[in-house]
mmCIF file of C-alpha atoms in Angstrom:
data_model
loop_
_atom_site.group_PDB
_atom_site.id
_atom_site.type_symbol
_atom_site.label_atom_id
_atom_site.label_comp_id
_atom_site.label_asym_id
_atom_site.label_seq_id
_atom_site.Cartn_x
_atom_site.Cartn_y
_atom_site.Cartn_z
ATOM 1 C CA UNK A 14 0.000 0.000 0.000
ATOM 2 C CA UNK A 15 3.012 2.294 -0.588
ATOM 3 C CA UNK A 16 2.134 3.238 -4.134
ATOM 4 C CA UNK A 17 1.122 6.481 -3.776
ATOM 5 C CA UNK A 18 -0.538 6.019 -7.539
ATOM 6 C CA UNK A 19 -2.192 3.170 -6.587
ATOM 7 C CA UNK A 20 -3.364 4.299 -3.449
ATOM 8 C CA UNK A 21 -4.822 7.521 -5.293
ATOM 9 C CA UNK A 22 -6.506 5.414 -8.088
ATOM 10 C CA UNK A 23 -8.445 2.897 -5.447
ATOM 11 C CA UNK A 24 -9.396 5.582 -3.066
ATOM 12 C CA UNK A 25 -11.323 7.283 -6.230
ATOM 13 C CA UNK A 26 -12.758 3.960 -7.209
ATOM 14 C CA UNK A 27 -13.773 2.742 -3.904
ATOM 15 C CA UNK A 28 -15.735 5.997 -2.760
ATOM 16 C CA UNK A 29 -17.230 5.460 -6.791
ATOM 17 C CA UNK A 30 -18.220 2.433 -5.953
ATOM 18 C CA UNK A 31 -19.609 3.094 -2.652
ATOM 19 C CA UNK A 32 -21.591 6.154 -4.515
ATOM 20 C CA UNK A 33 -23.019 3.370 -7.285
ATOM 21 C CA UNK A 34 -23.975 1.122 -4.189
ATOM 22 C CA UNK A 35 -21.664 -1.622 -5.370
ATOM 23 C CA UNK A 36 -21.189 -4.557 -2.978
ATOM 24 C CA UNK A 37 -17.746 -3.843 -1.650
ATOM 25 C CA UNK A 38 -18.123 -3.591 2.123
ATOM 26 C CA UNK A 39 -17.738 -6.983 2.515
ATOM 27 C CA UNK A 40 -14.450 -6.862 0.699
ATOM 28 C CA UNK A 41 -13.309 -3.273 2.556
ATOM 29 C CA UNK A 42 -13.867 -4.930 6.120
ATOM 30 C CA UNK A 43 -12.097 -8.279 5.321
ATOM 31 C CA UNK A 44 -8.797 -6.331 3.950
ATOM 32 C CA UNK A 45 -8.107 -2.235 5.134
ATOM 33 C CA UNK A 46 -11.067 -2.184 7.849
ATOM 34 C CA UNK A 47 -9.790 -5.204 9.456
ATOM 35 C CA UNK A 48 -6.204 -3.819 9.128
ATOM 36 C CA UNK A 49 -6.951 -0.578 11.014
ATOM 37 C CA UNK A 50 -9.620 -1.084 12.618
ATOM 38 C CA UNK A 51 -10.941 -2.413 15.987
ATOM 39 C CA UNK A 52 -14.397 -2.828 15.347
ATOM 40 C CA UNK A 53 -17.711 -1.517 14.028
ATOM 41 C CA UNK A 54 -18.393 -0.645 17.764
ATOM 42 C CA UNK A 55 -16.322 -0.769 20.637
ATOM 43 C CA UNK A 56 -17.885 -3.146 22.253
ATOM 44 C CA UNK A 57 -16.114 -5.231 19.176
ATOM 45 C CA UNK A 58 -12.718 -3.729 19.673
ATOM 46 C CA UNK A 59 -12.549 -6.068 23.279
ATOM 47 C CA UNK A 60 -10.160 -8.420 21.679
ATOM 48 C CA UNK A 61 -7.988 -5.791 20.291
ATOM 49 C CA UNK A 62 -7.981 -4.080 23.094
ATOM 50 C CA UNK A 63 -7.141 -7.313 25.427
ATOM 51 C CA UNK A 64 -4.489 -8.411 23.008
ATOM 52 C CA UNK A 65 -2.563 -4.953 22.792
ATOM 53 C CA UNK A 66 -2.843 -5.217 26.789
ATOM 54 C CA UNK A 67 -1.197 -8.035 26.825
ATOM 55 C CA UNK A 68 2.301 -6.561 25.593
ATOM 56 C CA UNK A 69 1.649 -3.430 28.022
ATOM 57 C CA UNK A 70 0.058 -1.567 24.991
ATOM 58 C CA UNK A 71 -2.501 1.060 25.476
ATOM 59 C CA UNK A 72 -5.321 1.619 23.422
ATOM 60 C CA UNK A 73 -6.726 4.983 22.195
ATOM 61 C CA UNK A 74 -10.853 4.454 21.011
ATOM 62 C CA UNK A 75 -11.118 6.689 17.936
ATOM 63 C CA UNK A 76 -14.797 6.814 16.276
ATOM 64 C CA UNK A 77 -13.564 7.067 12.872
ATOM 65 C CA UNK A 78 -17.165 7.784 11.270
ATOM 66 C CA UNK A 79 -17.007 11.190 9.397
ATOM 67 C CA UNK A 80 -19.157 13.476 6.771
ATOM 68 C CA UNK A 81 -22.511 13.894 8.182
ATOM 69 C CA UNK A 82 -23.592 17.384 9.642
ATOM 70 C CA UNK A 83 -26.656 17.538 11.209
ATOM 71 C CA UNK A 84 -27.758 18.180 14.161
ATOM 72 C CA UNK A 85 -28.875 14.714 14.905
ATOM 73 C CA UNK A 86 -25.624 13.232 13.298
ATOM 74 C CA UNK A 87 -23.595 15.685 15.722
ATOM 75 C CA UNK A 88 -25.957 14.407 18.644
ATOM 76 C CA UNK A 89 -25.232 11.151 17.870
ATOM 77 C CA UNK A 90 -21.339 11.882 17.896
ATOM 78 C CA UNK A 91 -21.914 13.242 22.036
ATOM 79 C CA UNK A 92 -23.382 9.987 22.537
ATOM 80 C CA UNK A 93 -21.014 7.500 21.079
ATOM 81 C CA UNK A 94 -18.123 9.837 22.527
ATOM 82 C CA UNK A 95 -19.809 9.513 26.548
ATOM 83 C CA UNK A 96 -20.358 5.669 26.060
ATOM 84 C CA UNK A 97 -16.583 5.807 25.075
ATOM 85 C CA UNK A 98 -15.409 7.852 27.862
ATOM 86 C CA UNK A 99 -17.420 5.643 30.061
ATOM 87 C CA UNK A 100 -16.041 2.085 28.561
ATOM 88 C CA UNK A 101 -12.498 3.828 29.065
ATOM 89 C CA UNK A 102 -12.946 4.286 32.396
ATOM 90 C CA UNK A 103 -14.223 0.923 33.239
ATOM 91 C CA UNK A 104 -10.813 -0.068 31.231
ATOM 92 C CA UNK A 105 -7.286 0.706 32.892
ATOM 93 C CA UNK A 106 -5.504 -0.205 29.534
ATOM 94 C CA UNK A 107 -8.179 2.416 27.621
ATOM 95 C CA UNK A 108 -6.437 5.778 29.067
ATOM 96 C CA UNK A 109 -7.847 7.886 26.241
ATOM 97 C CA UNK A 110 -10.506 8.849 23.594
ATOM 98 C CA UNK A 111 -9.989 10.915 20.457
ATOM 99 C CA UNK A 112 -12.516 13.624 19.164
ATOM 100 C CA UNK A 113 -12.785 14.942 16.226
ATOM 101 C CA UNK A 114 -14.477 18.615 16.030
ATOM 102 C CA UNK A 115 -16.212 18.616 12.800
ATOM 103 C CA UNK A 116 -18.528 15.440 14.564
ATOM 104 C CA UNK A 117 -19.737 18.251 16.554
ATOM 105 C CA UNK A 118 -19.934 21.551 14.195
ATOM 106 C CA UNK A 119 -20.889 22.491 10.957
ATOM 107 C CA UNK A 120 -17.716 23.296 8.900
ATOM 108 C CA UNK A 121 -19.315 26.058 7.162
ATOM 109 C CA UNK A 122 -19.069 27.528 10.417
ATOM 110 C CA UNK A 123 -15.629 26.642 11.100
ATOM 111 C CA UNK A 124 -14.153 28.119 8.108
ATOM 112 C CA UNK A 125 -16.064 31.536 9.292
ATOM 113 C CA UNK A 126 -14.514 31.587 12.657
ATOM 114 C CA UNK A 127 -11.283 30.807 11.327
ATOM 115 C CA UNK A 128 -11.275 33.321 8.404
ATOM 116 C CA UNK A 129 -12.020 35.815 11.237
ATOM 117 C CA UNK A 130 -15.113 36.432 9.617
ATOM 118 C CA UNK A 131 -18.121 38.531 11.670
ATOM 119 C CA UNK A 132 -20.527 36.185 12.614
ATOM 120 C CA UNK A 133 -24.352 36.749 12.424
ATOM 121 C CA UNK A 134 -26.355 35.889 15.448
ATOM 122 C CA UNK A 135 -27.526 32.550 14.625
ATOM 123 C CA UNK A 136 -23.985 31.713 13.768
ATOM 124 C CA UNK A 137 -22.980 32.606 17.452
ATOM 125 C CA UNK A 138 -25.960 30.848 18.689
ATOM 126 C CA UNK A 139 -24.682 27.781 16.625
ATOM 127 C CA UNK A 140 -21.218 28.317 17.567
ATOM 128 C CA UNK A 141 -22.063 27.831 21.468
ATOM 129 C CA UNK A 142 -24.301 24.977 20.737
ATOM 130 C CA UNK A 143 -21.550 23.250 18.806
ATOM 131 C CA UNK A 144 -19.204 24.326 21.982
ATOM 132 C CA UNK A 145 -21.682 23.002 24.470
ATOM 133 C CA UNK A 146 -21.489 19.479 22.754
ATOM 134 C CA UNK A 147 -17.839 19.519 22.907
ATOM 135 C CA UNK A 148 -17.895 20.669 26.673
ATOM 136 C CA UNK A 149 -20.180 17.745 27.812
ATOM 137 C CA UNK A 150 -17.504 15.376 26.378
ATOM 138 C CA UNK A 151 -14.965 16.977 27.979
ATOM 139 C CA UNK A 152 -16.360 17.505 31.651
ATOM 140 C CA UNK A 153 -17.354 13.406 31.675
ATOM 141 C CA UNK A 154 -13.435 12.627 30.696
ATOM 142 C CA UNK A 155 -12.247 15.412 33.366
ATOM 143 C CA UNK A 156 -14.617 13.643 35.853
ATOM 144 C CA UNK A 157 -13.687 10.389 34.862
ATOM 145 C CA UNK A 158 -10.041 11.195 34.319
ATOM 146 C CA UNK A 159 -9.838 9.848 30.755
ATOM 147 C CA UNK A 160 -7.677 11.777 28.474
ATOM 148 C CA UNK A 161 -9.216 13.442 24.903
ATOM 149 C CA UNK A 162 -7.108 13.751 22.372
ATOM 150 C CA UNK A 163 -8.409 16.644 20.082
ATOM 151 C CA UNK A 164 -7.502 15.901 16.316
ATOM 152 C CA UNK A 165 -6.113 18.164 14.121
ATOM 153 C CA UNK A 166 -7.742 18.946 10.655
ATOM 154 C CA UNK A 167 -7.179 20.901 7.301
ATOM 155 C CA UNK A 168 -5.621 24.597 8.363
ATOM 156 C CA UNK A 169 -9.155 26.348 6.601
ATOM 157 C CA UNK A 170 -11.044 25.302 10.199
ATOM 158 C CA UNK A 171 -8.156 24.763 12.487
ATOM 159 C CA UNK A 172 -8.287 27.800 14.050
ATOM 160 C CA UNK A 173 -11.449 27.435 15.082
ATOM 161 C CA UNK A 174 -11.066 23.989 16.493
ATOM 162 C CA UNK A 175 -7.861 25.601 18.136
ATOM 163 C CA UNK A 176 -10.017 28.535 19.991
ATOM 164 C CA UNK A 177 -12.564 25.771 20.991
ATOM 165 C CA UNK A 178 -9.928 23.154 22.164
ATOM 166 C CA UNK A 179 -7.794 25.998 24.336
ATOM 167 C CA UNK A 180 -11.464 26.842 25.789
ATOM 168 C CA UNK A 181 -11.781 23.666 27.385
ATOM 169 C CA UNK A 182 -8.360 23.213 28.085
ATOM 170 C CA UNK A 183 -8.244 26.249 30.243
ATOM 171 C CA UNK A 184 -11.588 24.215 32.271
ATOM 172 C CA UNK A 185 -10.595 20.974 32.754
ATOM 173 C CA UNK A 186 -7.052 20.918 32.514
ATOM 174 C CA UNK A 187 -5.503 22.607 35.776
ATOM 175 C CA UNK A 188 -5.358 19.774 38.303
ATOM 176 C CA UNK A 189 -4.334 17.232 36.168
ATOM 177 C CA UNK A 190 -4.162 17.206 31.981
ATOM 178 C CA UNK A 191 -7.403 16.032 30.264
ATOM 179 C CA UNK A 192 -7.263 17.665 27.003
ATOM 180 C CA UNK A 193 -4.952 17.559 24.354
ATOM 181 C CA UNK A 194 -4.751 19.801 20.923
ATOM 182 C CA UNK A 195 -2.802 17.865 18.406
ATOM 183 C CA UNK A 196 -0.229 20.382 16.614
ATOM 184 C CA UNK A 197 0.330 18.983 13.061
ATOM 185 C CA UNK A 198 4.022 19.805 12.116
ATOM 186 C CA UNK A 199 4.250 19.953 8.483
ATOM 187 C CA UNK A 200 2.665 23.115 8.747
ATOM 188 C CA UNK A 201 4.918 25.861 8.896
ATOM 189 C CA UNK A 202 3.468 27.861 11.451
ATOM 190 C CA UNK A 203 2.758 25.476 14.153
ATOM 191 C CA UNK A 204 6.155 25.406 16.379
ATOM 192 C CA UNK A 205 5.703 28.959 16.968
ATOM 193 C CA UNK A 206 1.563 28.170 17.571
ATOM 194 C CA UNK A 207 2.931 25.332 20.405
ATOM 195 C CA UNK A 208 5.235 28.015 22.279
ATOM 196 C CA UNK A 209 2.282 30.337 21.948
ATOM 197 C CA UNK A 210 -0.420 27.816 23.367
ATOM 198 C CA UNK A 211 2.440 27.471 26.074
ATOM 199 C CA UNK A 212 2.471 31.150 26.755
ATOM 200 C CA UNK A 213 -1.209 31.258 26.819
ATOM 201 C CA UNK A 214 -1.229 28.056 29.526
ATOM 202 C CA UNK A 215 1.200 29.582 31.420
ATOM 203 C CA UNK A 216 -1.298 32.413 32.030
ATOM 204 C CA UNK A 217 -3.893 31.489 32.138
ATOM 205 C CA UNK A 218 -2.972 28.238 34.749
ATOM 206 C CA UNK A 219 -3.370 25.097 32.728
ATOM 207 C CA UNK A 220 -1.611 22.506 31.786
ATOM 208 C CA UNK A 221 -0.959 22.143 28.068
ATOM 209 C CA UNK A 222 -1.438 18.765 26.232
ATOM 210 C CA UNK A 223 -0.318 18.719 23.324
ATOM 211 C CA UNK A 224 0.024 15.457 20.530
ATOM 212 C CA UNK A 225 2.519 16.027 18.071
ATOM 213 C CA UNK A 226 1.769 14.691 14.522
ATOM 214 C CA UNK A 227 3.189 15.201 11.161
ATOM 215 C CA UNK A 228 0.058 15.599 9.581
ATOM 216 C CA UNK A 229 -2.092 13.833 7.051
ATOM 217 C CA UNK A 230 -4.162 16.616 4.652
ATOM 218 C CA UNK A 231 -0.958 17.194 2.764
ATOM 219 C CA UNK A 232 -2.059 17.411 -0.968
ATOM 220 C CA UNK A 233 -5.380 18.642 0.269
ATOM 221 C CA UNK A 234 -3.946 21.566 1.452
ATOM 222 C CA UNK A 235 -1.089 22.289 -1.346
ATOM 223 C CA UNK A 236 -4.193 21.450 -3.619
ATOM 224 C CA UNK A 237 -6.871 24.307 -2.198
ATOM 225 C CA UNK A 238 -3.874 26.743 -1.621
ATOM 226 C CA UNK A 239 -2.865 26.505 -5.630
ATOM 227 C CA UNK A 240 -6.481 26.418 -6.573
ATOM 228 C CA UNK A 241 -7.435 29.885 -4.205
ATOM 229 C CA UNK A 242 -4.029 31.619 -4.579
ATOM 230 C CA UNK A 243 -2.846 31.628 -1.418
ATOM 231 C CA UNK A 244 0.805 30.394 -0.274
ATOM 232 C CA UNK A 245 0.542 27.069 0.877
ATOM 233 C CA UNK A 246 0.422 26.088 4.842
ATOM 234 C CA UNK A 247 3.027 23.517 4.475
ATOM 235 C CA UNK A 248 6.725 23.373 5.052
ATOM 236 C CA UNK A 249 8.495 23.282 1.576
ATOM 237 C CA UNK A 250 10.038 19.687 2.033
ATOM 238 C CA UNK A 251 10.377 16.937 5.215
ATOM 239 C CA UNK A 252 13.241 18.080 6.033
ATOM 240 C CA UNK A 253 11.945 21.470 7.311
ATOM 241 C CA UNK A 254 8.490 19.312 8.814
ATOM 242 C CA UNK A 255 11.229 16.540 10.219
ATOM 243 C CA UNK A 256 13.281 19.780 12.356
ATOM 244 C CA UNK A 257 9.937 21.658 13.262
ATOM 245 C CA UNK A 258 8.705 17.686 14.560
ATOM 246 C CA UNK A 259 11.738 17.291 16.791
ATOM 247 C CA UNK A 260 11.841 21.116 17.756
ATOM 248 C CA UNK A 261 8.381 20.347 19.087
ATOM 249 C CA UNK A 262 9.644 17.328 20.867
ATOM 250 C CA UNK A 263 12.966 18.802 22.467
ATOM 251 C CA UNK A 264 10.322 21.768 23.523
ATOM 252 C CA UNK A 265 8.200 19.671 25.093
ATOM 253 C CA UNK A 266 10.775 17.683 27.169
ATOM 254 C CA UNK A 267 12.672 20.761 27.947
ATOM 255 C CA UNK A 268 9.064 22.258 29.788
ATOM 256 C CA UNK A 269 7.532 18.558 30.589
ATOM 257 C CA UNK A 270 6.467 19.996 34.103
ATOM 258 C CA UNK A 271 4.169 22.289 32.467
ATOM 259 C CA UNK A 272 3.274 20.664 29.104
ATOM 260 C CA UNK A 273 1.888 16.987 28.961
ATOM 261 C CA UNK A 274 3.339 15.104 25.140
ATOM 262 C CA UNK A 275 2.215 12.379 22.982
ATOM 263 C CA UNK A 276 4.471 11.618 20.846
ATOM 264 C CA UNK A 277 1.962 10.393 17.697
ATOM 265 C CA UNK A 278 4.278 9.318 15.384
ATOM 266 C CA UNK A 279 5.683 6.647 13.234
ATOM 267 C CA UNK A 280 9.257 8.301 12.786
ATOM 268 C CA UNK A 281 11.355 6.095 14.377
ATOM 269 C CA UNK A 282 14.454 8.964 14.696
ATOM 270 C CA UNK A 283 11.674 11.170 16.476
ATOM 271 C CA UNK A 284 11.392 8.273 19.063
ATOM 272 C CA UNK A 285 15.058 7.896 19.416
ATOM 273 C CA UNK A 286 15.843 11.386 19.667
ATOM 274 C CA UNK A 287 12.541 12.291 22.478
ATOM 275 C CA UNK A 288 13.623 9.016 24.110
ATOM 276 C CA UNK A 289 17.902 10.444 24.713
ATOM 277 C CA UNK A 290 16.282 13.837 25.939
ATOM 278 C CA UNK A 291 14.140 11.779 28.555
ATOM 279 C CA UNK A 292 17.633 9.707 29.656
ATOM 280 C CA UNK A 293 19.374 13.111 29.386
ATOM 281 C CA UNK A 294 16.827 14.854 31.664
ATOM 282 C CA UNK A 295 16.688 11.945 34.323
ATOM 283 C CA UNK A 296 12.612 11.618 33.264
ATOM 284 C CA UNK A 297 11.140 8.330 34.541
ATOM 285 C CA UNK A 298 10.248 5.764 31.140
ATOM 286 C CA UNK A 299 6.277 5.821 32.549
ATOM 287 C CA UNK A 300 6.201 9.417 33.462
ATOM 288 C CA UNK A 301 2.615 10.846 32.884
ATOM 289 C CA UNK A 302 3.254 13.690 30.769
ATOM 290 C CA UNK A 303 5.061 11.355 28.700
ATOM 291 C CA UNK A 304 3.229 9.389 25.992
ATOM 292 C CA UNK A 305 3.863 7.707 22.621
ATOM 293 C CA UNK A 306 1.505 6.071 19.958
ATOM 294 C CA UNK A 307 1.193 4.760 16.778
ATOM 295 C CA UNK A 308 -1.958 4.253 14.473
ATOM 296 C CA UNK A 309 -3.207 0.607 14.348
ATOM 297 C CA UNK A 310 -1.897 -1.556 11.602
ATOM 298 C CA UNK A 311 1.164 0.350 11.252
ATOM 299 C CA UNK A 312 4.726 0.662 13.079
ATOM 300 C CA UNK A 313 4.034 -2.245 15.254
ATOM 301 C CA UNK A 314 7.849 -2.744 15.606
ATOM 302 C CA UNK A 315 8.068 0.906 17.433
ATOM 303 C CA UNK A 316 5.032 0.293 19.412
ATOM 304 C CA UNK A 317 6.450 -3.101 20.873
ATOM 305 C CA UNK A 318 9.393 -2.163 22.051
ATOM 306 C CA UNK A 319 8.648 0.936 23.489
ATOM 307 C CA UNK A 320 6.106 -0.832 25.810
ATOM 308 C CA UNK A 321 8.774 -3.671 26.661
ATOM 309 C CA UNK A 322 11.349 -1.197 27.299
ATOM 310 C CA UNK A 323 8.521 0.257 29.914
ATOM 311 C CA UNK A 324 7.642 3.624 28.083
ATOM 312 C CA UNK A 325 3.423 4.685 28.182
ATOM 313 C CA UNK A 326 2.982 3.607 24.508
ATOM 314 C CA UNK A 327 -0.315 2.861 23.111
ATOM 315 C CA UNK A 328 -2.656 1.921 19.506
ATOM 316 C CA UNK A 329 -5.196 4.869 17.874
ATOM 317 C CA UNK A 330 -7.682 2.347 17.516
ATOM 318 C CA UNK A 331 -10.959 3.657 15.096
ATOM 319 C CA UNK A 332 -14.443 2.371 15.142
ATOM 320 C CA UNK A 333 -17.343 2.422 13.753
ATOM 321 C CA UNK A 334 -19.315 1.122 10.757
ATOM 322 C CA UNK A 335 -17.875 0.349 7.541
ATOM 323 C CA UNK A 336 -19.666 2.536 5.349
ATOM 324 C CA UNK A 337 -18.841 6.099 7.695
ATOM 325 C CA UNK A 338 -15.397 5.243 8.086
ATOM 326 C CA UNK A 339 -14.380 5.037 4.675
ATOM 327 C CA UNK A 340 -13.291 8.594 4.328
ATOM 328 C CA UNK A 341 -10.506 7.273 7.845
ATOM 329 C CA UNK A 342 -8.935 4.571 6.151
ATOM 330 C CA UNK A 343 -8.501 6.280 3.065
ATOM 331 C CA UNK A 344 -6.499 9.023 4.494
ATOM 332 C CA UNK A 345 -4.582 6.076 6.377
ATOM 333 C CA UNK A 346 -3.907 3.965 3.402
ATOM 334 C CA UNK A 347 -2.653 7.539 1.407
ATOM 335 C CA UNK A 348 -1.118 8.982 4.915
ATOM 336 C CA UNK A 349 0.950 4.840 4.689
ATOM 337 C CA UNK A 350 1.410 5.559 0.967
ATOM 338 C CA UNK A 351 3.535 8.693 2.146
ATOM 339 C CA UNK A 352 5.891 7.436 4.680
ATOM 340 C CA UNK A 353 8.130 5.251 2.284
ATOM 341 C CA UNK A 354 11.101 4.753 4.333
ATOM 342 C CA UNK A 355 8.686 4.031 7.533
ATOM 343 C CA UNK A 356 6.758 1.121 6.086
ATOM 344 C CA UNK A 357 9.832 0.178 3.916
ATOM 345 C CA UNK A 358 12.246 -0.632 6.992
ATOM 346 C CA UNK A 359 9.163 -1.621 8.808
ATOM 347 C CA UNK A 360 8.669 -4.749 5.814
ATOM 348 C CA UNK A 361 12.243 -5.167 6.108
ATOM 349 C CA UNK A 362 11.997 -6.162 9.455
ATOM 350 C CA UNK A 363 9.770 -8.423 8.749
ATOM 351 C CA UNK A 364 11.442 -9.943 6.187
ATOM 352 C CA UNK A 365 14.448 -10.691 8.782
ATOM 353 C CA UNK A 366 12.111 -12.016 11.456
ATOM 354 C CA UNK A 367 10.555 -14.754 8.978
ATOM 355 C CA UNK A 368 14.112 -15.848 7.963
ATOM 356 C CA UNK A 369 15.355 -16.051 11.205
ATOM 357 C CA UNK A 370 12.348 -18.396 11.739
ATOM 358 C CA UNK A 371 12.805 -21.144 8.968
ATOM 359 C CA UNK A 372 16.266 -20.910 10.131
ATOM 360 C CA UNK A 373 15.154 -21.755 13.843
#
């Protein structure tokens, strides 16, 4: 699934053939559902969840269903996100949920607030409805003490998910870290937006969380920027996203009693390089502000050894059905299409281990 062409060509065809109501769900959740998925609920995701647990391996309950915006659909998206909050609790090896903004806001709206455009009065009205969703989720995982992981999306409604995510980090977030916003490093701008969200936790009192990703809405974004004239959000190559990523990370160590990391990524010199500032710094493995993961189905070499060498490491498990999470495992099979040398020396390995078994 590292042919980026390839990728591209079945991702058109299978959202075609979802649109001509083909029989292919069968098919999807047999081959790349069952790959990064745990479950169409997660109530199915139990033996996932037990089998990560038993290599010390977290899990982290993602309901990957996107696209619909109503406000049922967005009602629906509270609800699913509470019974997960709740499940997590009842779970010591399910520390955290992940939330995804536009399940609870129309993007229409989004875009405005981010475009700093005036808003009319229903759009304010609509803007602390969509808030008020958000803020139920987030006061049952402060009162349960389950972490939320915030995702990141494309940079034309980020702001506003930023404004809303800092909102209810500044609530629930001064005793102990709850919420994290996820700061999505192949944009060019966003080192200097982490040491600002640090300057704004620092006064305000909180605790910032922050997940540290490379990002996956990278031709999307060059894509609208070329098509609306505007210079593009992203860095110019990986080099520049690769020394932003561990900027981020060496920041984040250096100020760990203030800021609480997840290290979300598949890199493995990020890993080595966060992992020698921890040993430099005399930080316990299993310290609390410390956290790594890795997206089901892929790096399962990094996420192994990590948890055996006693680091807080854990899976980004999505659920949900088939048919709504399409739009998820696309962007994971193109997001797997993009990191070569990752899945590359990842197949290697493989390669080595099934040797040195027929040897054996």
């Amino acid at each position: 699934m590292n042919n980026s062409l390839l990728v591209n060509y079945g991702s058109h065809l299978t959202l075609l053939a979802l649109k001509l109501r083909l029989p292919i769900k069968g098919i999807i959740k047999k081959t790349i559902f069952k790959q990064f998925c745990g479950g169409a609920t997660f109530e199915e995701c139990n033996k996932t969840i037990q089998e990560l647990a038993a290599y010390n391996v977290a899990t982290i309950l993602d309901y990957g269903a996107e696209g619909k915006e109503t406000d049922a659909a967005f009602d629906i998206t509270v609800k699913e996100s509470i019974k997960s909050v709740r499940f997590a609790a009842e779970h010591d090896t399910v520390p955290v949920i992940s939330c995804k903004i536009t399940g609870l806001a129309q993007n229409d709206l989004l875009k405005k607030i981010t475009a700093n455009e005036e808003l009319s009065e229903k759009d304010k009205a609509t803007y602390q409805k969509a808030l008020g969703r958000l803020d139920i989720i987030c006061k049952e995982a402060y009162q349960l003490k389950v972490a939320l992981f915030i995702d990141a999306e494309e940079s034309w409604i980020q702001g506003a998910i930023d404004n809303m995510t800092d909102t209810m980090m500044e609530r629930y977030n001064k005793e102990y870290i709850t919420i994290y916003n996820t700061f999505q490093m192949y944009r060019h701008d966003r080192l200097d937006f982490l040491k600002k969200s640090f300057a704004l936790a620092q006064e305000k009192g909180f605790i910032l969380g922050a997940k540290l990703v490379r990002g996956a809405y990278m031709e999307k974004e060059r894509l609208r920027a070329s098509e609306k004239g505007y210079p593009s959000p992203i860095q110019p190559d990986k080099a520049s996203t690769d020394n932003d990523y561990n900027a981020a990370v060496k920041f984040c160590v250096e100020n760990y009693n203030y800021i609480g990391s997840c290290l979300a990524s598949h890199n493995e010199y990020s890993t080595r390089y966060q992992l020698e500032l921890m040993k430099e710094m005399g930080i316990p493995k299993d310290h609390l502000h410390f956290n790594f993961c890795q997206l089901y189905g892929m790096s399962d070499n990094l996420t192994f050894n990590l948890a055996k060498a006693g680091y807080n490491v854990a899976k980004y498990v999505p659920y949900g059905p088939v048919k709504d999470v399409i739009p998820y495992l696309i962007r994971r099979a193109q997001e797997n299409s993009a990191v070569d040398g990752e899945v590359s020396r990842e197949r290697g390995m493989i390669n080595q281990e099934l040797q040195r078994r027929k040897k054996d």
